[in-house]
Coordinates of C-alpha atoms and ligand atoms in Angstrom, one line a residue:
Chain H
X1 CA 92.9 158.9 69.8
X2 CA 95.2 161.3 69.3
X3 CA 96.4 164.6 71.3
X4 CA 94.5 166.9 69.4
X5 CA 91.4 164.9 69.7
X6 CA 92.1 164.7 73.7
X7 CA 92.3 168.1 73.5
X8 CA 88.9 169.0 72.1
X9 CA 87.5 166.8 74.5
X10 CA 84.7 168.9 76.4
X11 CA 85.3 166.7 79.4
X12 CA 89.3 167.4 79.5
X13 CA 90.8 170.2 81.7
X14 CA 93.8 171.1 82.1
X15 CA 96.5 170.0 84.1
X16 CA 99.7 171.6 85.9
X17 CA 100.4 175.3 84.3
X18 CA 103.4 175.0 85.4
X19 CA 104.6 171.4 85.5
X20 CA 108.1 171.3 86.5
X21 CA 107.8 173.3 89.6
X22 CA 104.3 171.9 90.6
X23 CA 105.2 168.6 90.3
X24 CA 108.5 169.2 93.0
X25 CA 106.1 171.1 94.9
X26 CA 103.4 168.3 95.1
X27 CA 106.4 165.6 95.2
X28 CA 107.4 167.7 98.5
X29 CA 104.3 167.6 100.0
X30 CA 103.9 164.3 100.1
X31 CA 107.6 163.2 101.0
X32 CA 107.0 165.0 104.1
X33 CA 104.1 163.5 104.7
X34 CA 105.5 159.6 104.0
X35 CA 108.4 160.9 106.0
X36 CA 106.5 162.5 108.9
X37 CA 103.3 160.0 109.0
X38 CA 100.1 161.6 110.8
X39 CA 101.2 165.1 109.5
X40 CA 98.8 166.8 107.4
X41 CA 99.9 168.3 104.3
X42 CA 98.0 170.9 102.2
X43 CA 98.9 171.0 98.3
X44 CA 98.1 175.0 97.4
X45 CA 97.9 174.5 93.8
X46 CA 94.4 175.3 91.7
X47 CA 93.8 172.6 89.0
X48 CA 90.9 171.6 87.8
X49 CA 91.0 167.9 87.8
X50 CA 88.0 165.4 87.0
X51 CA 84.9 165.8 89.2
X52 CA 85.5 163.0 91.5
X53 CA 89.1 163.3 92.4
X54 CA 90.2 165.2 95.1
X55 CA 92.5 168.3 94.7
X56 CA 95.5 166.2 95.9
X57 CA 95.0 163.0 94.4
X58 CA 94.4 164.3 91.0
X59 CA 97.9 166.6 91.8
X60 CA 99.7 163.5 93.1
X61 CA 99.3 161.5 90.0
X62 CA 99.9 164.4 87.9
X63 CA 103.3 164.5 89.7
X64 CA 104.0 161.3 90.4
X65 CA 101.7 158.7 87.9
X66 CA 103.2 157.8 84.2
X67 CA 103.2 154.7 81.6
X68 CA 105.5 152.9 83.9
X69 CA 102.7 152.6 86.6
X70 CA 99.4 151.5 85.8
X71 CA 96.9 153.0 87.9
X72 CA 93.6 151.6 89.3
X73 CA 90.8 153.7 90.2
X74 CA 87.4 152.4 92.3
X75 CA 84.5 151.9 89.9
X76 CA 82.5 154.5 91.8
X77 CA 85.6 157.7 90.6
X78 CA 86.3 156.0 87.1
X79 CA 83.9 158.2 85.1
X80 CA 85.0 158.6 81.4
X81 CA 86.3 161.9 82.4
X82 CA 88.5 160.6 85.1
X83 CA 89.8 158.5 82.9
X84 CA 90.7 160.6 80.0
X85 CA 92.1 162.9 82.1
X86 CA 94.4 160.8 83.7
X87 CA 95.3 159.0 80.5
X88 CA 95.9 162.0 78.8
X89 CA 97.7 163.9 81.5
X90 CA 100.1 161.3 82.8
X91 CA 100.1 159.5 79.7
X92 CA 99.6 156.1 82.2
X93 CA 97.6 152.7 81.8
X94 CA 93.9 152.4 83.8
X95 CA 94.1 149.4 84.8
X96 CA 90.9 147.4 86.0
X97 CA 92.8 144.6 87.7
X98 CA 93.7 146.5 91.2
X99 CA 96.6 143.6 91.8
X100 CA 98.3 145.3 88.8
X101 CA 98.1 148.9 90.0
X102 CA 101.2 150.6 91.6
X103 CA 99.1 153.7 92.1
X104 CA 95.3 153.2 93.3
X105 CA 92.6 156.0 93.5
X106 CA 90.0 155.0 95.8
X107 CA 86.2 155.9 97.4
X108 CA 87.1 154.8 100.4
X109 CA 89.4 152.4 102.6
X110 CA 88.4 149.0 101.5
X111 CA 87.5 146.1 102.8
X112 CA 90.6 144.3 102.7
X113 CA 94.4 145.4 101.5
X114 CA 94.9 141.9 99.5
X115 CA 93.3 143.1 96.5
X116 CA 96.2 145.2 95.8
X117 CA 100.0 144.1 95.5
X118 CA 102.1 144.2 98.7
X119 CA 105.4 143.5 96.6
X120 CA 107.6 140.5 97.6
X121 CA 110.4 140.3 100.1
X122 CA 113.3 141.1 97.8
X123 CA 111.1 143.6 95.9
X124 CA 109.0 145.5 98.5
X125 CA 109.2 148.5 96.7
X126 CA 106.6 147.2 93.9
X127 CA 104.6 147.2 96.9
X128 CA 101.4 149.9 95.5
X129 CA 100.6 153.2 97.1
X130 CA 97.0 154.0 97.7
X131 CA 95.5 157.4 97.8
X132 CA 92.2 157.0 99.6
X133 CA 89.3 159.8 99.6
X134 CA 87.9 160.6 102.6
X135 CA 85.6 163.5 103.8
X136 CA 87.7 164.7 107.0
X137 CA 92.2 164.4 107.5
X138 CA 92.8 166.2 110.5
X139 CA 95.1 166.1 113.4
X140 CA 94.6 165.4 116.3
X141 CA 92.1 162.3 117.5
X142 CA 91.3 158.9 118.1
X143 CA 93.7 157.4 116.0
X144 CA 97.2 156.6 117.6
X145 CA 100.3 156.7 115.2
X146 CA 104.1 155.5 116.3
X147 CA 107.0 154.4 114.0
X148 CA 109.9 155.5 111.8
X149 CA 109.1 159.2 111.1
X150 CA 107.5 160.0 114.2
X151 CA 108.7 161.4 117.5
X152 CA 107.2 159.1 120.0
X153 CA 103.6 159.0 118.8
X154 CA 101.2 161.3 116.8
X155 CA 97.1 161.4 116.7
X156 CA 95.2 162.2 114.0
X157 CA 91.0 161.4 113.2
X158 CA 89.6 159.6 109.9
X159 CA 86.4 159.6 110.9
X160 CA 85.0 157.2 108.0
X161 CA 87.7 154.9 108.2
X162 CA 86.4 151.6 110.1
X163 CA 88.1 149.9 113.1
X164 CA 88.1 146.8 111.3
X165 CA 90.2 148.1 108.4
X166 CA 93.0 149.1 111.0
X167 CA 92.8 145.6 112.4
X168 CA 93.4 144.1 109.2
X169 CA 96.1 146.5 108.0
X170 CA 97.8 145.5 111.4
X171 CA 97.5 141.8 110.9
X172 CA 98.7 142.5 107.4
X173 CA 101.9 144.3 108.9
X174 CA 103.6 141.3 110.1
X175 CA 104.6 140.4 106.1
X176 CA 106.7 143.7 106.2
X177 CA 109.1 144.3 104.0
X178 CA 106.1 143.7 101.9
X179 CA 103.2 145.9 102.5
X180 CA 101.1 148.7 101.0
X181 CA 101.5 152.4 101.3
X182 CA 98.8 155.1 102.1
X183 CA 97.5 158.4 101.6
X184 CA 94.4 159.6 102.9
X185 CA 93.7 162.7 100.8
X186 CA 90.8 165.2 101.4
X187 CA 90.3 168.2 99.1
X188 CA 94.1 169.8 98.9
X189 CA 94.5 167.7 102.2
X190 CA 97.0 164.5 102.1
X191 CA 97.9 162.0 105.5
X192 CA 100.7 159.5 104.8
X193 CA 100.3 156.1 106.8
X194 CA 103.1 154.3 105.0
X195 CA 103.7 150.2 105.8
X196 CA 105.8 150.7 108.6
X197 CA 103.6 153.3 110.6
X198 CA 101.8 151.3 113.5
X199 CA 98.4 152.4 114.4
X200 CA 96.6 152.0 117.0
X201 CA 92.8 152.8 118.8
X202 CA 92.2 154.7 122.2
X203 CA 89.6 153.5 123.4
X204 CA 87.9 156.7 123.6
X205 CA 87.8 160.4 122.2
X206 CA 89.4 162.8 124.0
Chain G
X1 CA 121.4 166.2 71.2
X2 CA 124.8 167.8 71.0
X3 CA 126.0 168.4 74.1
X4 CA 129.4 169.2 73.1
X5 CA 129.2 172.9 72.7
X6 CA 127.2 173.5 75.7
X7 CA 129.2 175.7 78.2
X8 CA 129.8 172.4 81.1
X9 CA 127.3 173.9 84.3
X10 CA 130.3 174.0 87.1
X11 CA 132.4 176.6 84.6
X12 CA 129.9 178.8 85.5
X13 CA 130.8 181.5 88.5
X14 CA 129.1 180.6 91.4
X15 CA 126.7 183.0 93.6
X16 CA 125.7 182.6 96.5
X17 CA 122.8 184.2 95.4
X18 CA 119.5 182.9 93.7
X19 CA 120.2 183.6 89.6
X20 CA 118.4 183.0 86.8
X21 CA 118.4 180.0 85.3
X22 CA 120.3 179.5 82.7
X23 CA 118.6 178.8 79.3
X24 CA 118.8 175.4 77.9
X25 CA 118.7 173.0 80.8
X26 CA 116.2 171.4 82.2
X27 CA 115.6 172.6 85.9
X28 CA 117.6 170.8 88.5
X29 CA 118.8 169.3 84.8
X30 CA 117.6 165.8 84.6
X31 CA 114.3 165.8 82.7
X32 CA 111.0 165.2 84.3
X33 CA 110.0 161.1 83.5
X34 CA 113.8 161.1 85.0
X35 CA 112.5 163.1 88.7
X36 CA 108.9 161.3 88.5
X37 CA 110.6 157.7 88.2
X38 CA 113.6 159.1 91.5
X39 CA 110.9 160.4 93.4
X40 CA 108.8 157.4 93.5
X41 CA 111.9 155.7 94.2
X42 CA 112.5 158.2 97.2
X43 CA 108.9 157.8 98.5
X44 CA 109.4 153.4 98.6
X45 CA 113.3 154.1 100.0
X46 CA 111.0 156.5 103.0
X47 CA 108.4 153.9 103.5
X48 CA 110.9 151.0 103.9
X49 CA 113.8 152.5 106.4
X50 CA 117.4 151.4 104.8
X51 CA 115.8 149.2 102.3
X52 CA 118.0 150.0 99.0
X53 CA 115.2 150.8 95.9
X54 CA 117.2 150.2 92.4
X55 CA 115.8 153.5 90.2
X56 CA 117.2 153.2 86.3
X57 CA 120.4 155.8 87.0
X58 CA 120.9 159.0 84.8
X59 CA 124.3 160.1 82.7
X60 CA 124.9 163.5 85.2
X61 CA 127.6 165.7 83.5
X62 CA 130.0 164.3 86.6
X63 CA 131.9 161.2 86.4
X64 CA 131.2 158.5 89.1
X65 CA 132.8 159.2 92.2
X66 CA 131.9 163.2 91.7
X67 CA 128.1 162.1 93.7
X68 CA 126.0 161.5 90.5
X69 CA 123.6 158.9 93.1
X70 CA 123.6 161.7 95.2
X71 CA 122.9 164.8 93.3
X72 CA 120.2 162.7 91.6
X73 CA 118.6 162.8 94.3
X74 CA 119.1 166.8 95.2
X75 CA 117.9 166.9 91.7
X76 CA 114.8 165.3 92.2
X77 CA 114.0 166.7 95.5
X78 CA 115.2 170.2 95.3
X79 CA 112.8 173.5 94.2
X80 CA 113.0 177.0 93.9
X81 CA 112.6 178.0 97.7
X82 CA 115.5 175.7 98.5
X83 CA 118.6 176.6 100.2
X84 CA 121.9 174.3 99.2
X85 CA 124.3 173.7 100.7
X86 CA 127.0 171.0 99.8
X87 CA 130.0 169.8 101.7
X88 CA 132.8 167.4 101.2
X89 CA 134.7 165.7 104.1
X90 CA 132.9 168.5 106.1
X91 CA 134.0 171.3 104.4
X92 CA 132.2 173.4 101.5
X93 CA 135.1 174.8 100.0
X94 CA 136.6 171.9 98.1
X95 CA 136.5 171.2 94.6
X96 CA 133.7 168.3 94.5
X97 CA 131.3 170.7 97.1
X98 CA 131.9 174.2 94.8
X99 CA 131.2 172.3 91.5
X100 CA 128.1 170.3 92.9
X101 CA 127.0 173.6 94.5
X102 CA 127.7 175.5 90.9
X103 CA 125.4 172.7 89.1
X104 CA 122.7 173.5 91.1
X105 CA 123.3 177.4 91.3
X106 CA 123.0 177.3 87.8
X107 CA 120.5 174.5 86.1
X108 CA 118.0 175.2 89.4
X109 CA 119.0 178.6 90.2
X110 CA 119.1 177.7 93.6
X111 CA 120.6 179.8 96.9
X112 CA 123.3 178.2 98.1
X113 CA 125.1 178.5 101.5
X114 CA 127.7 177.6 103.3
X115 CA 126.1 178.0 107.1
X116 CA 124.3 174.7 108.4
X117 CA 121.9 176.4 109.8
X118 CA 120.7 178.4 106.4
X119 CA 120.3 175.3 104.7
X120 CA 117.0 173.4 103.7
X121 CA 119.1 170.5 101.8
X122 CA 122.2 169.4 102.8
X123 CA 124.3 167.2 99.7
X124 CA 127.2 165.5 101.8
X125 CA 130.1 162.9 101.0
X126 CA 131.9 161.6 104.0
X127 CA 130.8 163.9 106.8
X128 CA 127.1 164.8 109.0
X129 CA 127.3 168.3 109.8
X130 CA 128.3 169.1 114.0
X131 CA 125.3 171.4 114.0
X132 CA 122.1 169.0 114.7
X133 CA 119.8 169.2 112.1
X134 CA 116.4 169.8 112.2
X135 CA 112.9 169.1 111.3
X136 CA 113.1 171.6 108.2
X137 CA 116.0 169.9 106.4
X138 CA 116.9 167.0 104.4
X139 CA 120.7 165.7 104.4
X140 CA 121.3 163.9 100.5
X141 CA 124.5 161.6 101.0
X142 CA 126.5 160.6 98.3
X143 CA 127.1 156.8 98.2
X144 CA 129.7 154.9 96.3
X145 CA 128.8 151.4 97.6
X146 CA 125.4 150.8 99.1
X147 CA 125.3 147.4 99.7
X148 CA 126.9 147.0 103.6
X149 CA 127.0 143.2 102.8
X150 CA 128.9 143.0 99.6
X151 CA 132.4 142.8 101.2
X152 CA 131.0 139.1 102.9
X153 CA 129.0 138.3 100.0
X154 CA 129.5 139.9 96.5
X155 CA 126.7 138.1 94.8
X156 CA 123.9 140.4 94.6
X157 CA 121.4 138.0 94.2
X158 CA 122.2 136.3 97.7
X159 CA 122.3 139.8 99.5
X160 CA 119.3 140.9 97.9
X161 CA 117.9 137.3 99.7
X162 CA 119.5 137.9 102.7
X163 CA 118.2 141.5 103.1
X164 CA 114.8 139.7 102.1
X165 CA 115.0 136.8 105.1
X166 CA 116.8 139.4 107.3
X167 CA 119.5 136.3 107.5
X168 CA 122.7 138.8 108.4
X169 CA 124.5 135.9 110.6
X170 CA 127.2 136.0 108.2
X171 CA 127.9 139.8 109.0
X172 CA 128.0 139.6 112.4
X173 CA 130.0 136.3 112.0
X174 CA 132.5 138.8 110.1
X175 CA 132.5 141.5 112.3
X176 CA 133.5 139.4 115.6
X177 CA 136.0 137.4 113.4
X178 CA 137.5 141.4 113.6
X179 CA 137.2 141.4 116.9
X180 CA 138.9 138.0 117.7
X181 CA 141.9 138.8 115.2
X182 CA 142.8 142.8 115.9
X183 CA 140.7 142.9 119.5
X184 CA 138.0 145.5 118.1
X185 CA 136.3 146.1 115.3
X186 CA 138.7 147.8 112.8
X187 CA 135.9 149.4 110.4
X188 CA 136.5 153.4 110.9
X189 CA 134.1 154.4 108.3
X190 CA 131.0 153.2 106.3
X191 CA 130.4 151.2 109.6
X192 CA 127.0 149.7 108.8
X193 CA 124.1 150.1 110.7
X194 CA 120.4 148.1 111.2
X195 CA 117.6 150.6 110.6
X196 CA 114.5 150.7 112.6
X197 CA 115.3 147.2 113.6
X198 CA 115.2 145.8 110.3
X199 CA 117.7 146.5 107.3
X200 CA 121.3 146.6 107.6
X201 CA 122.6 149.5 105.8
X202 CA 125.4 151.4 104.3
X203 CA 125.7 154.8 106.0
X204 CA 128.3 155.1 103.3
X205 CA 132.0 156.5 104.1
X206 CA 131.5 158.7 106.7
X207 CA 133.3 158.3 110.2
X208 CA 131.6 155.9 112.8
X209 CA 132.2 159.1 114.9
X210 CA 129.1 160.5 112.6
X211 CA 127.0 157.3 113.2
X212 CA 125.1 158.3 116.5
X213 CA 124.0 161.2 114.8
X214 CA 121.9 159.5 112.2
X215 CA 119.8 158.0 115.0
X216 CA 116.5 159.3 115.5
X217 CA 117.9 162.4 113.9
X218 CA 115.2 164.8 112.8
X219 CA 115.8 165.7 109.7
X220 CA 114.6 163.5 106.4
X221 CA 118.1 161.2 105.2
X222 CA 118.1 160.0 101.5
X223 CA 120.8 158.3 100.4
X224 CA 121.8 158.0 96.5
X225 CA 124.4 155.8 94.8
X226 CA 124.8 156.5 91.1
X227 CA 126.9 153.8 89.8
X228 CA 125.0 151.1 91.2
X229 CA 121.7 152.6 91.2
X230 CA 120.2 152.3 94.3
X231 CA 118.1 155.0 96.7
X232 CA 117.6 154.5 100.1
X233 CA 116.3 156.5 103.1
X234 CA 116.2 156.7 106.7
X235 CA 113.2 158.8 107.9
X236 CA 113.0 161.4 110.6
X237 CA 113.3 160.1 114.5
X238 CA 114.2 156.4 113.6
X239 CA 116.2 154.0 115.4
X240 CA 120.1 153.5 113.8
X241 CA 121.6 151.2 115.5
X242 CA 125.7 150.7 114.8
X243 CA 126.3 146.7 114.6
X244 CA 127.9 145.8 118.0
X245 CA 128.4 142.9 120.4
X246 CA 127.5 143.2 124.5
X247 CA 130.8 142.2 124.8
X248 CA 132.4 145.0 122.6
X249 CA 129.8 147.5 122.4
X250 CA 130.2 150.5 119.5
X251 CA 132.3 153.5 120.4
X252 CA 133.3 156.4 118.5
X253 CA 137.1 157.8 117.3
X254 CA 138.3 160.2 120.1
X255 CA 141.3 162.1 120.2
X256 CA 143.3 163.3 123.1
X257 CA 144.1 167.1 121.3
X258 CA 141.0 170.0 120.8
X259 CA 141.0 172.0 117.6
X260 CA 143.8 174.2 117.2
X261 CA 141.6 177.0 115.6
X262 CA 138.5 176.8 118.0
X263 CA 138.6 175.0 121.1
X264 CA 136.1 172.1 119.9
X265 CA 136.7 168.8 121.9
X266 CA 133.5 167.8 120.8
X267 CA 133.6 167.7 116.8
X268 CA 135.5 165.2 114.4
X269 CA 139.3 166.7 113.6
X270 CA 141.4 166.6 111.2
X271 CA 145.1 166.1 111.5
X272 CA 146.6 168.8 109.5
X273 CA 150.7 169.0 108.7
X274 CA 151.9 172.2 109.4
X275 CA 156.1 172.1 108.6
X276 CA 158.4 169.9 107.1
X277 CA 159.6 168.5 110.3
X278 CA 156.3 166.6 111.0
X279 CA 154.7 169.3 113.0
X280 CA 151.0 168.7 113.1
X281 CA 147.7 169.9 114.5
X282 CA 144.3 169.1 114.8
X283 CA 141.5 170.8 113.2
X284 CA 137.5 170.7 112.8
X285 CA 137.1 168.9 109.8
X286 CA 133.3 170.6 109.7
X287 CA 134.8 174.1 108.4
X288 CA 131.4 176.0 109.1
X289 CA 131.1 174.5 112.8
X290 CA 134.9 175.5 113.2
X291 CA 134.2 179.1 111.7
X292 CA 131.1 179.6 113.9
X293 CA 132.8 178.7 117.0
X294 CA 135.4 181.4 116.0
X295 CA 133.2 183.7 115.4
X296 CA 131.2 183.0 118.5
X297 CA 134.8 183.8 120.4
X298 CA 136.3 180.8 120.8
X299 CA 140.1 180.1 119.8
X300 CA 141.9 177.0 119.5
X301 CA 145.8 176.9 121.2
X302 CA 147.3 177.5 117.9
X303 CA 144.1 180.3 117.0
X304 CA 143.8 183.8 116.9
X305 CA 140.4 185.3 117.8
X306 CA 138.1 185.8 114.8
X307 CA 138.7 189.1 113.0
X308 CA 142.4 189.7 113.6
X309 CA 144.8 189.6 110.6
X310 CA 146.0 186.2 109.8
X311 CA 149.1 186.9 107.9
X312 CA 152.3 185.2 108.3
X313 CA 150.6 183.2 110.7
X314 CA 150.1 180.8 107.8
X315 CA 153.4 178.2 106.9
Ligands
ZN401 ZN1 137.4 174.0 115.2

């Protein structure tokens, strides 16, 4: 299909108006956030992505998602529209196999992190990066953060994400270098839990 | 593209002021696949602490050695509300720092500065400002070698395996073999460091005196080496540690003299030759921190308080 085609699409809306500086602004956004993990980040830009993306994960692969990484996205978000959308904006791959993804758009946290690829030990980086749609980000909670970016520890509250899930990501941890990056994104909302961040349960809510 | 009739970007003045920018460049000049493909770089270098990412390096209108790894990186990371500020061997006003700081002046109209303390990005070869810096800033170092291991081992597929098996015997094997020949370690600069623990890293050639600073500093540090195309990062308020032994811990230079100009006996000096006859003094080699403390009232032995006319003071 070509451009023109894409473009009388009903379905397709547009993407940055102003690409260069929206892209460094959403690319700053979420480097603070990897940096500074259990800070929330709010992306201010209006775009009208695909109906099941969130604000910021439709604005971090428009910033951040091309042909060189094939993105996955959870059956229940990969509507036709999603899909043309993303192919058309970041010119980039769908992929269905999630192991192939180095960007994921997800539902929720899954089950289990081996689906995707962790990267290997001399090439951690190929490790993917999850963004992962939740209802609520907020600081502040049950959830206890420490690690490189982080001045002692941090809280924050992902009400929907299981226990279990931070169990497995723990037991998961002990393969670092390799290991899977994450972004819990709500709305224009975005929280950063990258490999190295340790995370840990009170026991109750304060 | 032609490129040859294009006016070069550091023959333009420079302002200390935001300007336009100028027509014809891209913004921050590399083009955007070029920033999408460094910033996802950036983001792995953040989420694995002095792990070196290769990125697929850009011609920058610099040679090598000018900080094209470097201001790659400011490139990619830098927007509109930015402040810059650049310095070389601590100082701003050297030919390197005022043509780095023109680039960006001019393809990003960018403000620049010269104060630490104005600054939002920070581009630096050889120095870490005296001034702590703080949560809202991000210090870009310009790296010529990135690989601490390579003078042990110059293959780069057996460092890349031992930064994967975290088997860095051989480097502590080299560093005490230092020790048992000269009685220390002899490494003044680029002394490497283990991140968070983990990755022993480059913290490229500035003085060991600027090492403890890097620890659990709270700005963002991204590190960029052109020539050999690597990114990596240290994020905010994690543990650099400077290779030691119990037996010979890690200390930094110290000198018995303050600076001349402002008093400082806490801040790296410079030795500075002042007459033919080998007449010397010591001076800030972080020209802002230096000028600050002047301004604040302090003078040096060989100083004059801020404010009163220099001439024929100078040789
Ligand atoms: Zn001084």
């Amino acid at each position: 299909m070509s451009a023109d085609n894409l473009a009388r699409t009903p379905h397709l809306t547009p993407g940055f108006t102003d690409s260069v500086t929206e892209s460094q602004t959403v690319f700053r956004h979420l480097l603070e956030a990897m940096a500074r993990p259990g800070t929330v980040q709010t992306v201010d830009i209006d775009i009208e992505g695909p109906d099941t993306l969130d604000r910021a994960a439709t604005a971090i692969a428009l910033a951040l998602v091309d042909f060189e990484t094939p993105l996955y996205l959870a059956p229940a978000l990969a509507t036709d529209a999603a899909e043309t959308y993303l192919k058309f904006h970041c010119g980039t791959r769908i992929t269905r196999d999630s192991m192939e993804a180095a960007f994921a758009i997800l539902d929720k946290a899954p089950e289990t992190l081996s689906g995707f690829n962790s990267g290997t030990d001399e090439y951690p980086e190929t490790g993917a990066t999850l963004l992962i749609q939740v209802d609520t980000v907020k600081a502040g909670g049950p959830l206890i953060l420490s690690g490189p970016g982080i001045k002692d520890t941090t809280n924050i509250d992902l009400p929907e994400v299981p226990s279990a899930f931070w169990t497995a990501r723990t037991a998961q941890q002990r393969y670092f270098p390799r290991g899977i990056d994450l972004v819990f994104v709500s709305g224009g909302s975005m929280v950063a839990i990258p490999r190295t961040t340790n995370v840990s349960l009170t026991a109750g809510k304060e | 593209m032609s490129t040859n009739q294009r006016p070069q970007p550091w023959q333009a003045p420079e302002h200390d002021q935001p300007v336009a920018q100028v027509e014809g460049y891209n913004f921050a000049y590399l083009d955007e696949q070029t920033k999408r493909m460094i910033r996802r770089a950036i983001l792995k270098g953040v989420a694995i602490p002095g792990y070196q990412v290769p990125f697929g390096s850009r011609e920058m209108p610099l040679p090598y050695g000018w900080g094209t790894g470097g201001m790659q990186v400011t490139a990619a990371v830098i927007g509109r509300d930015d402040t810059l500020k650049v310095i070389d061997q601590g100082a701003d006003d050297t030919t390197n720092a005022v043509n780095i700081r023109r680039f960006f002046a001019k393809t990003a109209g960018v403000a620049t500065t010269e104060k630490t303390a104005e600054a939002t990005v920070i581009q630096t070869r050889h120095r870490i400002p005296e001034k702590p810096l703080t949560e809202e800033q991000i210090l870009v170092y310009q790296v010529p070698i990135p690989e601490p291991l390579r003078w042990v081992e110059p293959r780069e597929t057996e460092t890349r395996k031992m930064h994967a098996l975290e088997e860095y015997g051989v480097m502590h094997v080299s560093l005490y073999e230092s020790i048992a020949r000269f009685g220390r370690i002899t490494t003044s600069y680029n002394y490497p460091v283990q991140v968070n623990g983990r990755y022993i890293m480059a913290p490229s050639p500035i003085p060991k005196f600027d090492n403890p600073k890097m620890h659990q500093m709270a700005a963002l540090q991204l590190f960029g080496a052109g020539r050999e195309k690597r990114i990596y990062a240290v994020p905010p308020y994690t543990d650099v540690k400077s290779l030691d032994f119990e037996d010979h811990p890690f200390t930094i230079q110290s000198w018995d003299d303050t600076c001349a100009l402002c008093g400082a006996d806490d801040s790296y000096l410079d030795e500075v030759i002042t007459d033919d006859a080998g007449g010397k003094m010591y001076v800030c080699s972080d020209s802002d921190y230096c000028a600050e403390r002047r301004e604040a009232g302090h003078v040096g032995h060989q100083g004059v308080p801020a404010g009163t006319d220099t001439k024929g003071e100078a040789q």
